[in-house]
Amino acid sequence: MTCSFDLRHYREILDSARAGGYRFAHFGEGPENGDVFLRHDVDLSLDAALRMGELEMEIGATATYFLMTESVFYNLASREGAEAIARLRALGHRVGLHAVYPIARLDERFDPVVAWHNPDPEYMSVPLDGPINVMEERYFSPQTYRSDSNQRWRSGCPHEELRAGGFPWLQLLVHPEIWVYEGATMGQTMRAMLEAERERRLQQLAEDRIDLS
Ligand SMILES: [Zn+2]
Ligand SMILES: [Zn+2]
């Protein structure tokens, strides 16, 4: 098994979790032994989130998708944004807020759970008044947390440890863009994403009655 950042290996990671006896849990429950909290911070692409969400549904996994209301890359208030939320929910996933500090304004689109975008250490783990902060003490310890940030596992890809049942429980942060678009480095992956984005934008321009002749 090679630990590449693509959907094939993502599926293997989830299969490994299954094989290790884990179940997919949601913030607000647990953590209990055997829980895996699949967390997706959607920084760049709703399309990537939807593709990952479809794959998870196929194999019976559920996750929490953290979506931004202040992204420069996508507009959650657009029709496309509203449809993405509806589709993720239809696939059985939860939707939380990926907030930019210090504003965490939850509305009816979100479950009461917040993940800060690029948090600084001073406020990263501070509990919030009401919603769950996914990095608060209850859900975060270095031993029970893995993240793929910038296409690097700081403590290694978790598939082996999952398969062996090595974590008591785990919060697994996976950014969909990194897995849906392929590249050997984050730079390559981002360029692949931009290529796909170009096609999507051309289509949107045509739908917006822009003359592309
Ligand atoms: Zn791996
Ligand atoms: Zn983020």
mmCIF file of C-alpha atoms and ligand atoms in Angstrom:
data_model
loop_
_atom_site.group_PDB
_atom_site.id
_atom_site.type_symbol
_atom_site.label_atom_id
_atom_site.label_comp_id
_atom_site.label_asym_id
_atom_site.label_seq_id
_atom_site.Cartn_x
_atom_site.Cartn_y
_atom_site.Cartn_z
ATOM 1 C CA MET A 1 0.000 0.000 0.000
ATOM 2 C CA THR A 2 1.449 3.376 -0.916
ATOM 3 C CA CYS A 3 0.374 6.359 1.102
ATOM 4 C CA SER A 4 -0.466 8.621 -1.789
ATOM 5 C CA PHE A 5 -2.891 11.495 -1.415
ATOM 6 C CA ASP A 6 -5.642 10.301 -3.721
ATOM 7 C CA LEU A 7 -9.135 8.879 -3.345
ATOM 8 C CA ARG A 8 -7.893 5.329 -3.765
ATOM 9 C CA HIS A 9 -5.772 5.567 -0.646
ATOM 10 C CA TYR A 10 -8.403 7.581 1.168
ATOM 11 C CA ARG A 11 -10.733 4.655 0.698
ATOM 12 C CA GLU A 12 -8.004 2.335 2.017
ATOM 13 C CA ILE A 13 -7.640 4.496 5.109
ATOM 14 C CA LEU A 14 -11.367 4.253 5.792
ATOM 15 C CA ASP A 15 -11.297 0.499 5.134
ATOM 16 C CA SER A 16 -8.420 0.263 7.600
ATOM 17 C CA ALA A 17 -10.499 2.044 10.220
ATOM 18 C CA ARG A 18 -13.301 -0.446 9.651
ATOM 19 C CA ALA A 19 -10.868 -3.367 9.847
ATOM 20 C CA GLY A 20 -9.478 -1.995 13.105
ATOM 21 C CA GLY A 21 -12.963 -2.058 14.607
ATOM 22 C CA TYR A 22 -13.586 1.689 14.562
ATOM 23 C CA ARG A 23 -16.918 3.391 13.986
ATOM 24 C CA PHE A 24 -17.521 6.837 12.531
ATOM 25 C CA ALA A 25 -18.711 9.270 15.187
ATOM 26 C CA HIS A 26 -19.859 12.877 15.249
ATOM 27 C CA PHE A 27 -18.817 15.808 17.393
ATOM 28 C CA GLY A 28 -21.274 16.124 20.218
ATOM 29 C CA GLU A 29 -20.933 12.423 21.077
ATOM 30 C CA GLY A 30 -18.123 10.663 22.866
ATOM 31 C CA PRO A 31 -15.275 10.389 22.453
ATOM 32 C CA GLU A 32 -15.533 6.752 23.330
ATOM 33 C CA ASN A 33 -13.102 3.988 22.606
ATOM 34 C CA GLY A 34 -13.317 3.082 18.945
ATOM 35 C CA ASP A 35 -14.633 6.436 17.708
ATOM 36 C CA VAL A 36 -13.207 8.011 14.571
ATOM 37 C CA PHE A 37 -14.252 11.623 14.026
ATOM 38 C CA LEU A 38 -13.852 12.305 10.338
ATOM 39 C CA ARG A 39 -13.384 16.039 9.984
ATOM 40 C CA HIS A 40 -13.196 17.846 6.678
ATOM 41 C CA ASP A 41 -12.205 21.494 6.620
ATOM 42 C CA VAL A 42 -13.338 22.745 3.230
ATOM 43 C CA ASP A 43 -10.953 25.568 2.442
ATOM 44 C CA LEU A 44 -11.072 25.726 -1.334
ATOM 45 C CA SER A 45 -13.579 23.592 -3.200
ATOM 46 C CA LEU A 46 -17.167 22.501 -2.669
ATOM 47 C CA ASP A 47 -16.791 20.142 -5.635
ATOM 48 C CA ALA A 48 -14.009 18.299 -3.837
ATOM 49 C CA ALA A 49 -16.118 18.092 -0.686
ATOM 50 C CA LEU A 50 -19.002 16.584 -2.628
ATOM 51 C CA ARG A 51 -16.833 13.996 -4.336
ATOM 52 C CA MET A 52 -15.380 12.923 -1.008
ATOM 53 C CA GLY A 53 -18.822 12.894 0.561
ATOM 54 C CA GLU A 54 -20.157 10.598 -2.176
ATOM 55 C CA LEU A 55 -17.279 8.172 -1.713
ATOM 56 C CA GLU A 56 -17.819 8.042 2.044
ATOM 57 C CA MET A 57 -21.507 7.359 1.583
ATOM 58 C CA GLU A 58 -20.681 4.441 -0.751
ATOM 59 C CA ILE A 59 -18.661 2.768 1.949
ATOM 60 C CA GLY A 60 -20.968 3.679 4.801
ATOM 61 C CA ALA A 61 -18.783 6.300 6.465
ATOM 62 C CA THR A 62 -20.106 9.596 7.785
ATOM 63 C CA ALA A 63 -18.147 12.751 8.405
ATOM 64 C CA THR A 64 -18.523 16.354 9.498
ATOM 65 C CA TYR A 65 -17.889 18.908 6.754
ATOM 66 C CA PHE A 66 -16.791 22.320 7.970
ATOM 67 C CA LEU A 67 -17.803 24.962 5.440
ATOM 68 C CA MET A 68 -16.761 28.595 5.319
ATOM 69 C CA THR A 69 -19.063 31.591 4.987
ATOM 70 C CA GLU A 70 -16.075 33.885 4.426
ATOM 71 C CA SER A 71 -14.107 31.972 1.825
ATOM 72 C CA VAL A 72 -12.576 33.805 -1.127
ATOM 73 C CA PHE A 73 -12.685 30.513 -3.064
ATOM 74 C CA TYR A 74 -16.376 29.645 -2.898
ATOM 75 C CA ASN A 75 -19.664 31.275 -2.037
ATOM 76 C CA LEU A 76 -21.778 29.306 0.376
ATOM 77 C CA ALA A 77 -24.649 31.754 -0.145
ATOM 78 C CA SER A 78 -24.819 30.977 -3.883
ATOM 79 C CA ARG A 79 -27.158 28.380 -5.313
ATOM 80 C CA GLU A 80 -24.163 26.093 -5.705
ATOM 81 C CA GLY A 81 -23.374 26.564 -2.005
ATOM 82 C CA ALA A 82 -26.908 25.846 -0.860
ATOM 83 C CA GLU A 83 -27.021 22.750 -3.063
ATOM 84 C CA ALA A 84 -23.707 21.532 -1.664
ATOM 85 C CA ILE A 85 -25.027 21.731 1.899
ATOM 86 C CA ALA A 86 -28.226 19.939 0.922
ATOM 87 C CA ARG A 87 -26.307 17.199 -0.872
ATOM 88 C CA LEU A 88 -23.864 16.640 1.997
ATOM 89 C CA ARG A 89 -26.778 16.289 4.377
ATOM 90 C CA ALA A 90 -28.593 13.955 1.997
ATOM 91 C CA LEU A 91 -25.461 11.780 1.989
ATOM 92 C CA GLY A 92 -25.737 11.506 5.768
ATOM 93 C CA HIS A 93 -22.983 13.913 6.751
ATOM 94 C CA ARG A 94 -22.998 16.707 9.303
ATOM 95 C CA VAL A 95 -22.205 20.298 8.424
ATOM 96 C CA GLY A 96 -20.280 22.558 10.795
ATOM 97 C CA LEU A 97 -18.842 26.048 10.455
ATOM 98 C CA HIS A 98 -15.251 26.586 9.346
ATOM 99 C CA ALA A 99 -14.874 29.975 10.942
ATOM 100 C CA VAL A 100 -12.307 32.737 10.640
ATOM 101 C CA TYR A 101 -11.373 34.008 14.089
ATOM 102 C CA PRO A 102 -12.902 35.777 15.911
ATOM 103 C CA ILE A 103 -16.287 35.464 14.165
ATOM 104 C CA ALA A 104 -18.211 32.222 14.553
ATOM 105 C CA ARG A 105 -21.737 33.093 13.515
ATOM 106 C CA LEU A 106 -23.771 29.933 13.351
ATOM 107 C CA ASP A 107 -27.089 29.983 11.548
ATOM 108 C CA GLU A 108 -29.652 27.320 10.657
ATOM 109 C CA ARG A 109 -27.373 25.863 7.957
ATOM 110 C CA PHE A 110 -24.938 24.506 10.535
ATOM 111 C CA ASP A 111 -24.807 22.012 13.324
ATOM 112 C CA PRO A 112 -23.499 23.603 16.534
ATOM 113 C CA VAL A 113 -19.868 22.778 15.902
ATOM 114 C CA VAL A 114 -16.997 25.037 14.868
ATOM 115 C CA ALA A 115 -13.488 24.492 13.478
ATOM 116 C CA TRP A 116 -11.287 27.575 13.227
ATOM 117 C CA HIS A 117 -9.482 28.134 9.937
ATOM 118 C CA ASN A 118 -5.683 28.364 10.394
ATOM 119 C CA PRO A 119 -5.977 28.946 14.150
ATOM 120 C CA ASP A 120 -3.307 30.532 16.300
ATOM 121 C CA PRO A 121 -2.343 28.635 19.452
ATOM 122 C CA GLU A 122 -3.807 31.322 21.774
ATOM 123 C CA TYR A 123 -7.417 30.559 20.891
ATOM 124 C CA MET A 124 -7.213 27.221 19.101
ATOM 125 C CA SER A 125 -8.480 25.082 21.989
ATOM 126 C CA VAL A 126 -10.512 27.623 23.938
ATOM 127 C CA PRO A 127 -14.080 26.362 24.430
ATOM 128 C CA LEU A 128 -16.822 28.444 22.818
ATOM 129 C CA ASP A 129 -19.964 29.772 24.408
ATOM 130 C CA GLY A 130 -22.482 27.275 23.061
ATOM 131 C CA PRO A 131 -21.109 25.372 20.077
ATOM 132 C CA ILE A 132 -18.406 22.756 20.255
ATOM 133 C CA ASN A 133 -14.894 23.800 19.292
ATOM 134 C CA VAL A 134 -13.454 20.672 17.651
ATOM 135 C CA MET A 135 -10.037 21.430 19.127
ATOM 136 C CA GLU A 136 -11.261 21.773 22.723
ATOM 137 C CA GLU A 137 -9.729 19.407 25.238
ATOM 138 C CA ARG A 138 -12.478 16.837 25.000
ATOM 139 C CA TYR A 139 -11.833 16.180 21.288
ATOM 140 C CA PHE A 140 -8.171 16.959 20.929
ATOM 141 C CA SER A 141 -4.949 15.453 22.143
ATOM 142 C CA PRO A 142 -1.797 15.037 20.038
ATOM 143 C CA GLN A 143 -2.042 11.233 20.396
ATOM 144 C CA THR A 144 -5.583 11.062 19.064
ATOM 145 C CA TYR A 145 -5.290 13.544 16.223
ATOM 146 C CA ARG A 146 -3.961 13.304 12.673
ATOM 147 C CA SER A 147 -4.021 15.966 9.973
ATOM 148 C CA ASP A 148 -3.062 16.011 6.294
ATOM 149 C CA SER A 149 -2.365 19.771 6.228
ATOM 150 C CA ASN A 150 -0.352 20.851 3.196
ATOM 151 C CA GLN A 151 -0.228 17.238 2.005
ATOM 152 C CA ARG A 152 1.986 16.084 4.860
ATOM 153 C CA TRP A 153 1.142 13.771 7.735
ATOM 154 C CA ARG A 154 3.197 15.156 10.590
ATOM 155 C CA SER A 155 2.972 11.874 12.509
ATOM 156 C CA GLY A 156 2.617 9.598 9.507
ATOM 157 C CA CYS A 157 -0.355 8.309 7.554
ATOM 158 C CA PRO A 158 -2.720 6.695 10.074
ATOM 159 C CA HIS A 159 -3.778 3.683 7.994
ATOM 160 C CA GLU A 160 -1.538 1.117 9.681
ATOM 161 C CA GLU A 161 -2.327 2.250 13.181
ATOM 162 C CA LEU A 162 -6.017 2.269 12.376
ATOM 163 C CA ARG A 163 -5.872 -1.243 10.979
ATOM 164 C CA ALA A 164 -4.060 -2.414 14.110
ATOM 165 C CA GLY A 165 -6.531 -0.667 16.410
ATOM 166 C CA GLY A 166 -3.699 1.426 17.781
ATOM 167 C CA PHE A 167 -5.656 4.575 18.592
ATOM 168 C CA PRO A 168 -8.127 4.580 21.482
ATOM 169 C CA TRP A 169 -10.098 7.039 19.297
ATOM 170 C CA LEU A 170 -9.080 9.469 16.602
ATOM 171 C CA GLN A 171 -9.937 12.876 15.173
ATOM 172 C CA LEU A 172 -8.859 12.658 11.550
ATOM 173 C CA LEU A 173 -8.648 15.980 9.704
ATOM 174 C CA VAL A 174 -8.706 15.508 5.952
ATOM 175 C CA HIS A 175 -8.896 18.349 3.427
ATOM 176 C CA PRO A 176 -10.915 17.043 0.440
ATOM 177 C CA GLU A 177 -9.031 19.119 -2.166
ATOM 178 C CA ILE A 178 -5.784 17.302 -1.402
ATOM 179 C CA TRP A 179 -7.294 13.894 -2.203
ATOM 180 C CA VAL A 180 -9.652 14.695 -5.042
ATOM 181 C CA TYR A 181 -7.032 16.565 -7.084
ATOM 182 C CA GLU A 182 -3.826 14.672 -7.660
ATOM 183 C CA GLY A 183 -0.235 15.712 -7.385
ATOM 184 C CA ALA A 184 2.924 14.540 -5.662
ATOM 185 C CA THR A 185 3.194 17.810 -3.737
ATOM 186 C CA MET A 186 0.733 20.372 -2.449
ATOM 187 C CA GLY A 187 1.885 22.728 -5.198
ATOM 188 C CA GLN A 188 1.111 20.182 -7.913
ATOM 189 C CA THR A 189 -2.211 19.307 -6.342
ATOM 190 C CA MET A 190 -3.228 22.949 -6.198
ATOM 191 C CA ARG A 191 -2.325 23.392 -9.850
ATOM 192 C CA ALA A 192 -4.419 20.344 -10.752
ATOM 193 C CA MET A 193 -7.300 21.886 -8.814
ATOM 194 C CA LEU A 194 -6.925 25.163 -10.708
ATOM 195 C CA GLU A 195 -7.012 23.327 -14.041
ATOM 196 C CA ALA A 196 -10.301 21.661 -13.069
ATOM 197 C CA GLU A 197 -11.563 24.981 -11.747
ATOM 198 C CA ARG A 198 -10.865 26.655 -15.071
ATOM 199 C CA GLU A 199 -13.232 24.248 -16.839
ATOM 200 C CA ARG A 200 -15.873 24.752 -14.200
ATOM 201 C CA ARG A 201 -15.589 28.530 -14.455
ATOM 202 C CA LEU A 202 -15.911 28.454 -18.244
ATOM 203 C CA GLN A 203 -19.105 26.444 -17.843
ATOM 204 C CA GLN A 204 -20.420 28.931 -15.287
ATOM 205 C CA LEU A 205 -19.659 31.804 -17.637
ATOM 206 C CA ALA A 206 -21.622 30.096 -20.403
ATOM 207 C CA GLU A 207 -24.536 29.498 -18.012
ATOM 208 C CA ASP A 208 -24.392 33.183 -17.117
ATOM 209 C CA ARG A 209 -24.952 33.980 -20.814
ATOM 210 C CA ILE A 210 -21.434 35.230 -21.387
ATOM 211 C CA ASP A 211 -20.413 35.089 -25.046
ATOM 212 C CA LEU A 212 -17.319 32.909 -25.123
ATOM 213 C CA SER A 213 -17.047 32.723 -28.893
HETATM 214 ZN ZN ZN B 1 -1.377 5.260 4.319
HETATM 215 ZN ZN ZN B 2 -9.115 25.813 6.905
#
